[in-house]
């Protein structure tokens, strides 16, 4: 390939949700776009995720009479982040989420299921098969003229100029190949859940959490931009996700066994090996994840009854209790005592715990952990009483690292002095500032799409200026 041919308007690093959306947007605006993926198969964490998108004001919410709005979504994001989020970024999400929903629907993707999840004050998670989303985006990218290369490991960024004139002009691959980008480079390399050195440096409290992100998610984009003086933000808030089953799936069930299960938002309680609750189960699964890592053997057992099992909803939701039972991850028993024995937890303590919880559900006494809802103020907790009973041993997984490169509302990466690094953009899990202290379920996929498209728009304008 000649020097001339190895120049593009926009180079996107990482082919997950965020990178694909950036590449499509840029190509549809007439730019020449190169999408580079380190691994053999595109998708990263997006491929293995729950496929839930936090959108507000949708058709399915209207059909189910769920009162939601961009304002309420914005408020929930800020509340979840304990108001430590970058408010401007949150506002962009709120403003653009509905248009993003329509943009994806225009590709033929249908969001016709909605459910309640962590930090949502109304049911807002629109779940869809993430592999279908990826395949659709990939086909759209190719159709728009995006050049795609797998096995292309970007190692660092190219710059020209000094001081205020410095700008990012391309990338260097691990094999030494140099690729130019006239308008800009978009970093969409995902998080660093698979980089033990970065976990140790930025989130040592999570060194015992189970790494669950994409295998290529080793923080490469963070390192590249960090090397240029990028501002890193929210690193102190990285959290694990409660609900990773610890049992191995039964033979033959490996591919269909749920990676995450959260029955607590339908009414399960969570107890430790001693049969005692340790958290208000209605709070974010990120917060529950922190508490779980403080328990003996890092275990939390979700315990629930048939009433919860009846609300099972198949993958990709995290409510696939039936799937988890079929895969051998969930124990089933006719009595609480038998369930405790099957799970290896203290039977007398479990009985006492459930009795006290049920009294609190009846309003006869305050709940020991202040639980008054199923999730974030929505729904009433229900008694654990209708057999058969179910139990699932879980730990905290490090699915994602919601922190990283500080960006502005055009997705431009800021340096430590809060000035944009010319020609450099970031989107998706590698960006910081958006979530603040805690993450609202379903906000990562849509965030990657929203800021990826904004990055593309800005980079294309630079290329054609
Ligand atoms: C089990 C699980 C369930 C989840 N459920 C949800 C959910 O329901 N809703 C939600 O919003 N979020 C969910 N998340 C989080 C969400 O999946 C991710 O935050 C999101 O998919 C990240 O998208 P991304 O495009 O930024 O990164 P990814 O999808 O991880 O893509 C990044 C890509 O960049 C590539 N890459 C990395 N380094 C380089 C390099 N040097 N050169 C070239 N390519 C590189 C990687 O190989 C990867 O393919 C879940 C995560 C997990 C693990």
Coordinates of C-alpha atoms and ligand atoms in Angstrom, one line a residue:
X1 CA 0.0 0.0 0.0
X2 CA 1.4 3.5 -0.9
X3 CA 1.8 6.3 1.5
X4 CA -1.3 8.0 -0.2
X5 CA -3.5 5.0 0.3
X6 CA -2.6 4.6 3.9
X7 CA -4.3 7.9 4.7
X8 CA -8.0 8.2 5.8
X9 CA -10.2 11.0 7.0
X10 CA -11.1 9.2 10.2
X11 CA -9.4 6.2 11.9
X12 CA -11.4 4.4 14.5
X13 CA -9.6 2.1 17.0
X14 CA -11.8 -0.7 18.4
X15 CA -14.8 -2.4 16.7
X16 CA -17.3 -2.7 19.5
X17 CA -20.6 -0.8 19.9
X18 CA -18.9 2.6 20.2
X19 CA -16.4 2.1 17.4
X20 CA -18.9 0.9 14.9
X21 CA -21.3 3.8 15.6
X22 CA -18.4 6.3 15.1
X23 CA -17.3 4.6 11.9
X24 CA -20.9 4.5 10.4
X25 CA -21.6 8.1 11.2
X26 CA -18.3 9.3 9.7
X27 CA -18.7 7.2 6.5
X28 CA -22.3 8.3 6.0
X29 CA -21.0 11.9 6.1
X30 CA -18.8 11.1 3.1
X31 CA -15.5 10.5 4.9
X32 CA -13.1 7.7 4.2
X33 CA -13.0 5.7 7.3
X34 CA -10.8 2.9 8.6
X35 CA -12.0 0.7 11.5
X36 CA -9.2 -1.2 13.2
X37 CA -9.8 -4.2 15.5
X38 CA -7.1 -5.9 17.5
X39 CA -8.7 -9.3 17.8
X40 CA -9.8 -11.7 15.1
X41 CA -13.5 -11.1 15.8
X42 CA -15.2 -7.7 16.2
X43 CA -17.4 -7.1 19.2
X44 CA -15.3 -6.8 22.4
X45 CA -17.4 -6.5 25.6
X46 CA -20.4 -5.6 23.5
X47 CA -20.6 -9.1 22.1
X48 CA -20.9 -10.6 25.6
X49 CA -23.1 -8.0 27.2
X50 CA -26.8 -8.0 28.3
X51 CA -27.8 -5.9 25.4
X52 CA -29.8 -3.4 27.6
X53 CA -30.1 0.2 26.3
X54 CA -31.3 2.9 28.7
X55 CA -33.8 4.9 26.6
X56 CA -36.7 7.1 27.8
X57 CA -40.0 7.9 26.2
X58 CA -40.1 4.9 23.9
X59 CA -43.0 3.2 22.2
X60 CA -42.8 0.1 24.4
X61 CA -42.7 2.2 27.6
X62 CA -45.8 4.1 26.3
X63 CA -47.6 0.8 25.6
X64 CA -46.8 -0.4 29.1
X65 CA -47.9 2.9 30.6
X66 CA -44.4 3.6 32.1
X67 CA -44.1 7.3 32.6
X68 CA -40.6 8.3 31.6
X69 CA -38.8 11.3 30.0
X70 CA -35.4 12.6 29.1
X71 CA -35.5 14.8 32.2
X72 CA -36.2 11.8 34.5
X73 CA -33.4 9.8 32.8
X74 CA -31.0 12.7 33.3
X75 CA -32.0 13.0 36.9
X76 CA -31.5 9.2 37.5
X77 CA -28.0 9.4 35.8
X78 CA -27.0 12.2 38.1
X79 CA -28.4 10.5 41.2
X80 CA -26.7 7.3 40.3
X81 CA -23.4 9.2 39.8
X82 CA -24.0 11.0 43.2
X83 CA -23.8 14.2 41.1
X84 CA -20.1 13.6 40.5
X85 CA -20.7 13.1 36.8
X86 CA -19.7 15.7 34.2
X87 CA -23.2 17.3 33.9
X88 CA -22.6 18.5 30.4
X89 CA -22.0 14.9 29.2
X90 CA -25.0 13.6 31.0
X91 CA -27.1 16.4 29.4
X92 CA -25.9 15.4 26.0
X93 CA -27.0 11.8 26.6
X94 CA -30.4 12.9 27.8
X95 CA -30.8 15.2 24.8
X96 CA -29.7 12.6 22.2
X97 CA -30.9 9.3 23.6
X98 CA -34.2 9.3 21.8
X99 CA -32.7 10.2 18.5
X100 CA -30.2 7.4 19.0
X101 CA -33.0 4.9 19.6
X102 CA -34.5 6.0 16.3
X103 CA -31.2 5.9 14.5
X104 CA -30.7 2.2 15.6
X105 CA -34.4 1.4 14.9
X106 CA -33.9 2.8 11.4
X107 CA -31.3 0.0 10.8
X108 CA -34.0 -2.6 11.5
X109 CA -33.2 -3.1 15.2
X110 CA -36.3 -3.4 17.4
X111 CA -36.5 -2.5 21.1
X112 CA -39.8 -4.1 22.1
X113 CA -38.9 -5.3 25.6
X114 CA -38.5 -3.1 28.6
X115 CA -37.5 -4.0 32.2
X116 CA -36.4 -2.5 35.5
X117 CA -32.7 -2.5 36.5
X118 CA -30.2 -0.8 38.7
X119 CA -30.5 2.9 39.5
X120 CA -33.6 3.3 37.3
X121 CA -36.6 4.9 38.9
X122 CA -38.8 3.4 36.2
X123 CA -38.4 0.3 33.9
X124 CA -36.0 1.6 31.2
X125 CA -33.8 -1.2 30.1
X126 CA -34.6 -2.0 26.4
X127 CA -32.9 -5.4 25.8
X128 CA -31.9 -6.7 22.5
X129 CA -29.6 -9.5 21.3
X130 CA -26.1 -7.8 21.4
X131 CA -24.8 -10.1 18.6
X132 CA -27.7 -9.0 16.4
X133 CA -26.8 -5.4 17.1
X134 CA -23.2 -5.9 16.2
X135 CA -23.9 -7.8 13.1
X136 CA -26.3 -5.1 12.0
X137 CA -23.9 -2.3 12.8
X138 CA -21.1 -4.2 11.0
X139 CA -23.2 -4.7 7.9
X140 CA -24.2 -1.0 7.9
X141 CA -20.6 0.1 8.3
X142 CA -19.4 -2.0 5.3
X143 CA -22.4 -0.7 3.3
X144 CA -21.5 2.9 4.1
X145 CA -18.0 2.2 2.8
X146 CA -16.0 1.7 6.0
X147 CA -12.8 -0.2 5.5
X148 CA -12.5 -2.8 8.2
X149 CA -9.3 -4.6 9.4
X150 CA -9.3 -7.3 12.0
X151 CA -6.0 -8.4 13.7
X152 CA -4.9 -4.8 13.5
X153 CA -3.4 -4.0 17.0
X154 CA -2.9 -0.2 17.4
X155 CA 0.0 0.4 19.7
X156 CA 0.3 4.2 19.8
X157 CA -0.7 7.5 18.3
X158 CA 1.2 9.7 15.8
X159 CA 1.4 13.4 16.4
X160 CA 2.8 16.4 14.6
X161 CA 3.7 19.8 15.9
X162 CA 4.8 21.1 19.4
X163 CA 3.0 22.9 22.2
X164 CA -0.4 24.4 21.1
X165 CA 0.2 23.3 17.5
X166 CA 0.5 19.6 18.5
X167 CA -2.2 17.4 16.9
X168 CA -2.9 13.7 16.5
X169 CA -2.3 12.7 12.9
X170 CA -2.6 8.9 12.9
X171 CA -1.7 5.6 14.5
X172 CA 1.1 3.1 14.6
X173 CA 0.2 -0.6 14.6
X174 CA 2.1 -3.2 16.6
X175 CA 3.8 -4.4 13.4
X176 CA 5.2 -0.9 12.8
X177 CA 2.7 0.1 10.1
X178 CA 1.8 3.8 10.2
X179 CA -1.7 5.0 9.2
X180 CA -2.6 8.6 8.7
X181 CA -5.9 10.3 9.8
X182 CA -6.6 13.7 8.3
X183 CA -9.6 14.5 10.5
X184 CA -8.9 12.5 13.6
X185 CA -8.5 9.3 15.5
X186 CA -11.4 8.0 17.6
X187 CA -10.4 5.8 20.5
X188 CA -13.1 3.2 21.1
X189 CA -11.0 0.4 22.7
X190 CA -13.2 -0.4 25.6
X191 CA -12.1 -0.7 29.2
X192 CA -9.3 -2.4 31.1
X193 CA -11.0 -5.3 32.9
X194 CA -8.5 -7.7 31.3
X195 CA -5.4 -5.6 32.3
X196 CA -4.3 -6.8 35.8
X197 CA -1.7 -4.0 36.0
X198 CA -4.2 -1.2 35.4
X199 CA -6.7 -2.9 37.8
X200 CA -4.0 -3.0 40.4
X201 CA -3.0 0.6 39.8
X202 CA -6.5 2.2 39.6
X203 CA -8.9 -0.2 41.3
X204 CA -6.9 -2.4 43.7
X205 CA -10.1 -3.1 45.7
X206 CA -11.2 -5.1 42.6
X207 CA -8.2 -7.3 42.2
X208 CA -10.3 -10.3 43.4
X209 CA -13.3 -9.5 41.2
X210 CA -13.7 -11.9 38.3
X211 CA -12.6 -10.3 34.9
X212 CA -15.5 -10.5 32.5
X213 CA -15.0 -8.0 29.7
X214 CA -13.9 -8.6 26.2
X215 CA -10.5 -10.4 25.9
X216 CA -9.0 -7.4 24.0
X217 CA -10.0 -4.9 26.7
X218 CA -6.5 -4.3 28.1
X219 CA -6.7 -0.5 28.4
X220 CA -4.7 0.2 25.2
X221 CA -6.5 3.3 24.3
X222 CA -6.2 4.7 27.8
X223 CA -2.5 4.2 27.7
X224 CA -2.0 5.7 24.2
X225 CA -3.8 8.9 25.2
X226 CA -2.3 9.0 28.6
X227 CA 1.1 9.0 26.9
X228 CA 0.0 12.3 25.3
X229 CA -1.0 13.9 28.6
X230 CA -4.8 13.0 28.5
X231 CA -6.8 13.8 31.6
X232 CA -8.0 10.6 33.3
X233 CA -11.2 10.8 35.3
X234 CA -13.5 8.7 37.5
X235 CA -10.7 6.1 38.1
X236 CA -11.5 6.1 41.8
X237 CA -15.1 5.0 41.1
X238 CA -14.5 1.7 39.2
X239 CA -16.9 -0.8 40.5
X240 CA -17.6 -4.5 40.0
X241 CA -21.0 -5.9 39.1
X242 CA -22.8 -8.2 41.5
X243 CA -24.5 -11.3 40.0
X244 CA -21.7 -13.4 38.3
X245 CA -22.7 -17.0 39.0
X246 CA -19.7 -19.0 40.5
X247 CA -20.8 -22.5 39.5
X248 CA -19.5 -23.8 36.1
X249 CA -22.4 -24.4 33.7
X250 CA -23.4 -28.0 33.0
X251 CA -21.6 -29.6 30.0
X252 CA -23.1 -28.4 26.8
X253 CA -24.7 -25.3 28.4
X254 CA -21.5 -23.1 28.4
X255 CA -22.8 -20.9 25.5
X256 CA -26.3 -20.4 26.8
X257 CA -25.7 -20.0 30.6
X258 CA -26.3 -16.4 31.7
X259 CA -23.1 -14.5 32.6
X260 CA -25.0 -12.3 35.0
X261 CA -28.2 -12.8 36.9
X262 CA -30.0 -10.2 39.0
X263 CA -33.1 -11.6 40.7
X264 CA -32.9 -9.0 43.5
X265 CA -34.8 -6.5 41.4
X266 CA -37.7 -8.9 41.1
X267 CA -37.7 -9.7 44.8
X268 CA -34.8 -12.0 45.7
X269 CA -32.8 -11.3 48.9
X270 CA -29.0 -11.7 49.0
X271 CA -27.4 -13.5 51.9
X272 CA -23.8 -14.5 52.8
X273 CA -22.5 -17.9 53.7
X274 CA -23.7 -17.4 57.3
X275 CA -27.3 -17.0 55.9
X276 CA -27.4 -13.2 56.8
X277 CA -28.3 -10.3 54.5
X278 CA -25.6 -7.7 54.1
X279 CA -27.1 -5.0 51.8
X280 CA -30.3 -3.2 50.7
X281 CA -30.9 -5.3 47.6
X282 CA -32.7 -2.4 45.8
X283 CA -29.5 -0.4 45.3
X284 CA -27.3 -0.5 42.2
X285 CA -25.7 -3.9 41.5
X286 CA -22.4 -1.9 41.4
X287 CA -22.9 -1.0 45.1
X288 CA -24.0 -4.5 45.9
X289 CA -20.8 -5.7 44.1
X290 CA -18.7 -3.7 46.6
X291 CA -20.5 -5.2 49.6
X292 CA -20.2 -8.7 48.2
X293 CA -16.4 -8.4 48.0
X294 CA -16.4 -7.8 51.8
X295 CA -18.2 -11.2 52.5
X296 CA -16.6 -14.5 53.3
X297 CA -15.3 -16.2 50.2
X298 CA -16.5 -13.1 48.2
X299 CA -19.9 -14.8 47.9
X300 CA -23.5 -13.5 47.9
X301 CA -26.4 -16.0 47.5
X302 CA -29.5 -14.8 45.7
X303 CA -32.4 -16.5 47.4
X304 CA -35.9 -16.3 45.9
X305 CA -39.2 -18.1 45.6
X306 CA -41.5 -19.3 42.8
X307 CA -43.0 -15.9 42.5
X308 CA -39.7 -14.5 41.3
X309 CA -39.0 -17.5 39.1
X310 CA -42.3 -16.9 37.3
X311 CA -40.9 -13.5 36.2
X312 CA -37.9 -15.1 34.4
X313 CA -37.2 -13.6 31.1
X314 CA -34.9 -15.2 28.5
X315 CA -31.4 -14.0 27.5
X316 CA -30.1 -11.4 26.8
X317 CA -31.8 -10.0 29.9
X318 CA -30.2 -10.6 33.3
X319 CA -33.5 -12.0 34.5
X320 CA -33.0 -15.4 32.8
X321 CA -33.6 -17.4 36.0
X322 CA -35.0 -20.4 34.2
X323 CA -31.9 -20.4 31.9
X324 CA -29.7 -20.3 34.9
X325 CA -31.6 -23.2 36.4
X326 CA -31.4 -25.2 33.2
X327 CA -27.6 -24.6 33.1
X328 CA -27.2 -25.9 36.6
X329 CA -26.3 -22.6 38.1
X330 CA -29.3 -22.4 40.4
X331 CA -30.2 -24.8 43.2
X332 CA -33.9 -25.6 43.7
X333 CA -35.5 -27.1 46.8
X334 CA -39.0 -27.5 48.3
X335 CA -38.1 -25.9 51.6
X336 CA -35.8 -23.1 52.7
X337 CA -34.0 -25.5 55.0
X338 CA -33.3 -27.9 52.1
X339 CA -32.2 -25.0 49.9
X340 CA -29.8 -23.8 52.6
X341 CA -28.3 -27.3 52.8
X342 CA -27.9 -27.5 49.0
X343 CA -26.2 -24.1 48.9
X344 CA -24.0 -24.9 52.0
X345 CA -25.3 -22.0 54.0
X346 CA -26.5 -21.9 57.6
X347 CA -30.2 -23.2 57.6
X348 CA -31.3 -21.7 60.9
X349 CA -29.9 -18.3 60.1
X350 CA -31.5 -18.3 56.6
X351 CA -34.9 -19.1 58.1
X352 CA -34.5 -16.3 60.6
X353 CA -33.4 -13.9 57.9
X354 CA -36.3 -14.7 55.7
X355 CA -38.8 -14.5 58.6
X356 CA -37.5 -11.0 59.5
X357 CA -37.5 -9.9 55.8
X358 CA -41.1 -11.1 55.4
X359 CA -42.2 -9.2 58.5
X360 CA -40.7 -6.1 57.0
X361 CA -42.5 -6.7 53.7
X362 CA -45.8 -6.8 55.7
X363 CA -44.9 -3.5 57.4
X364 CA -44.7 -5.2 60.8
X365 CA -41.1 -4.0 61.4
X366 CA -38.6 -1.8 59.5
X367 CA -36.4 -3.7 57.1
X368 CA -32.9 -4.4 58.5
X369 CA -31.2 -2.7 55.6
X370 CA -33.8 -0.1 54.8
X371 CA -35.2 -1.8 51.7
X372 CA -38.5 -0.3 50.7
X373 CA -38.6 -1.0 47.0
X374 CA -37.5 -3.6 44.3
X375 CA -35.1 -1.1 42.7
X376 CA -34.4 2.6 43.3
X377 CA -37.8 3.4 44.7
X378 CA -39.8 1.4 42.2
X379 CA -42.0 -1.6 43.1
X380 CA -42.8 -3.1 46.5
X381 CA -40.6 -5.9 48.0
X382 CA -42.5 -9.2 48.2
X383 CA -42.4 -12.0 50.8
X384 CA -40.2 -14.9 50.1
X385 CA -42.7 -17.6 50.8
X386 CA -44.0 -19.6 47.8
X387 CA -42.1 -22.8 47.2
X388 CA -40.2 -24.2 45.5
X389 CA -37.3 -22.0 46.6
X390 CA -34.2 -21.1 44.5
X391 CA -30.7 -20.1 45.3
X392 CA -27.7 -18.9 43.3
X393 CA -24.2 -18.4 44.5
X394 CA -22.7 -15.3 42.9
X395 CA -19.7 -13.1 43.2
X396 CA -18.7 -9.7 41.8
X397 CA -17.5 -9.6 38.3
X398 CA -15.4 -6.9 36.7
X399 CA -17.5 -6.5 33.6
X400 CA -16.5 -3.0 32.8
X401 CA -14.4 -0.1 33.9
X402 CA -16.4 3.1 33.7
X403 CA -13.7 5.7 33.8
X404 CA -10.9 6.9 31.7
X405 CA -10.3 9.6 29.1
X406 CA -12.0 12.9 30.0
X407 CA -13.8 14.2 26.9
X408 CA -15.9 17.3 26.1
X409 CA -19.3 17.4 24.5
X410 CA -17.8 16.9 21.1
X411 CA -16.0 13.7 22.4
X412 CA -12.6 15.5 22.1
X413 CA -10.1 14.1 24.5
X414 CA -9.0 16.7 27.0
X415 CA -5.4 17.0 28.4
X416 CA -4.6 17.5 32.0
X417 CA -5.0 21.2 31.6
X418 CA -8.6 20.6 30.2
X419 CA -7.6 21.6 26.7
X420 CA -8.7 19.4 23.7
X421 CA -5.9 17.3 22.2
X422 CA -6.4 18.2 18.6
X423 CA -7.5 15.4 16.4
X424 CA -8.1 12.9 19.3
X425 CA -11.5 11.6 20.3
X426 CA -12.8 8.9 22.6
X427 CA -16.1 7.2 23.1
X428 CA -17.6 4.1 24.8
X429 CA -16.2 2.4 27.8
X430 CA -12.8 4.1 27.5
X431 CA -14.3 7.6 28.2
X432 CA -14.6 9.0 31.7
X433 CA -16.7 11.7 33.3
X434 CA -20.1 10.4 32.3
X435 CA -21.0 8.0 35.0
X436 CA -19.5 9.6 38.1
X437 CA -19.7 7.5 41.2
X438 CA -22.0 4.7 40.1
X439 CA -23.4 3.5 36.8
X440 CA -27.1 3.4 35.8
X441 CA -27.8 0.1 34.1
X442 CA -28.1 0.2 30.3
X443 CA -26.3 3.5 29.9
X444 CA -23.0 2.2 28.5
X445 CA -24.1 0.9 25.1
X446 CA -26.1 4.0 24.3
X447 CA -23.3 6.3 25.6
X448 CA -20.9 4.7 23.2
X449 CA -23.2 5.3 20.3
X450 CA -24.0 8.9 21.2
X451 CA -20.4 10.1 21.8
X452 CA -19.1 7.9 18.9
X453 CA -21.4 9.8 16.5
X454 CA -20.4 13.1 18.0
X455 CA -16.7 12.3 17.6
X456 CA -17.3 11.3 14.0
X457 CA -19.1 14.5 13.2
X458 CA -16.3 16.7 14.6
X459 CA -13.5 14.6 13.0
X460 CA -15.2 14.7 9.6
X461 CA -15.6 18.5 9.9
X462 CA -11.9 18.8 10.6
X463 CA -11.0 16.6 7.7
X464 CA -13.0 18.7 5.3
X465 CA -12.1 22.1 6.8
Ligands
LIG1 C1 -21.4 -9.5 31.0 C2 -21.6 -8.0 30.6 C3 -22.9 -7.5 30.6 C4 -23.1 -6.2 30.2 N1 -24.3 -5.7 30.1 C5 -24.5 -4.4 29.6 C6 -25.8 -4.0 29.3 O1 -26.8 -4.8 29.3 N2 -26.0 -2.7 28.9 C7 -24.9 -1.8 28.8 O2 -25.2 -0.6 28.5 N3 -23.7 -2.2 29.1 C8 -23.5 -3.5 29.5 N4 -22.2 -4.0 29.7 C9 -21.1 -3.0 29.5 C10 -21.0 -2.8 28.0 O3 -21.1 -4.1 27.3 C11 -19.6 -2.2 27.6 O4 -19.3 -1.1 28.4 C12 -19.7 -1.7 26.1 O5 -20.1 -2.8 25.3 C13 -18.4 -1.2 25.7 O6 -18.5 -0.9 24.3 P1 -17.2 -0.3 23.6 O7 -17.5 -0.3 22.2 O8 -16.7 0.9 24.3 O9 -16.1 -1.4 23.9 P2 -16.0 -3.0 23.4 O10 -17.3 -3.4 23.0 O11 -15.3 -3.7 24.5 O12 -15.1 -2.9 22.1 C14 -13.8 -2.5 22.2 C15 -13.0 -3.1 21.1 O13 -11.7 -2.5 21.0 C16 -10.8 -3.5 20.6 N5 -9.4 -3.0 21.0 C17 -8.9 -2.9 22.2 N6 -7.6 -2.5 22.1 C18 -7.3 -2.3 20.8 C19 -6.2 -1.9 20.1 N7 -5.0 -1.6 20.7 N8 -6.2 -1.9 18.7 C20 -7.4 -2.2 18.0 N9 -8.5 -2.7 18.7 C21 -8.5 -2.7 20.1 C22 -11.2 -4.7 21.5 O14 -10.7 -5.9 21.1 C23 -12.7 -4.6 21.3 O15 -13.2 -5.4 20.2 C24 -22.0 -5.3 30.0 C25 -20.7 -5.8 30.0 C26 -20.5 -7.2 30.3 C27 -19.1 -7.8 30.3

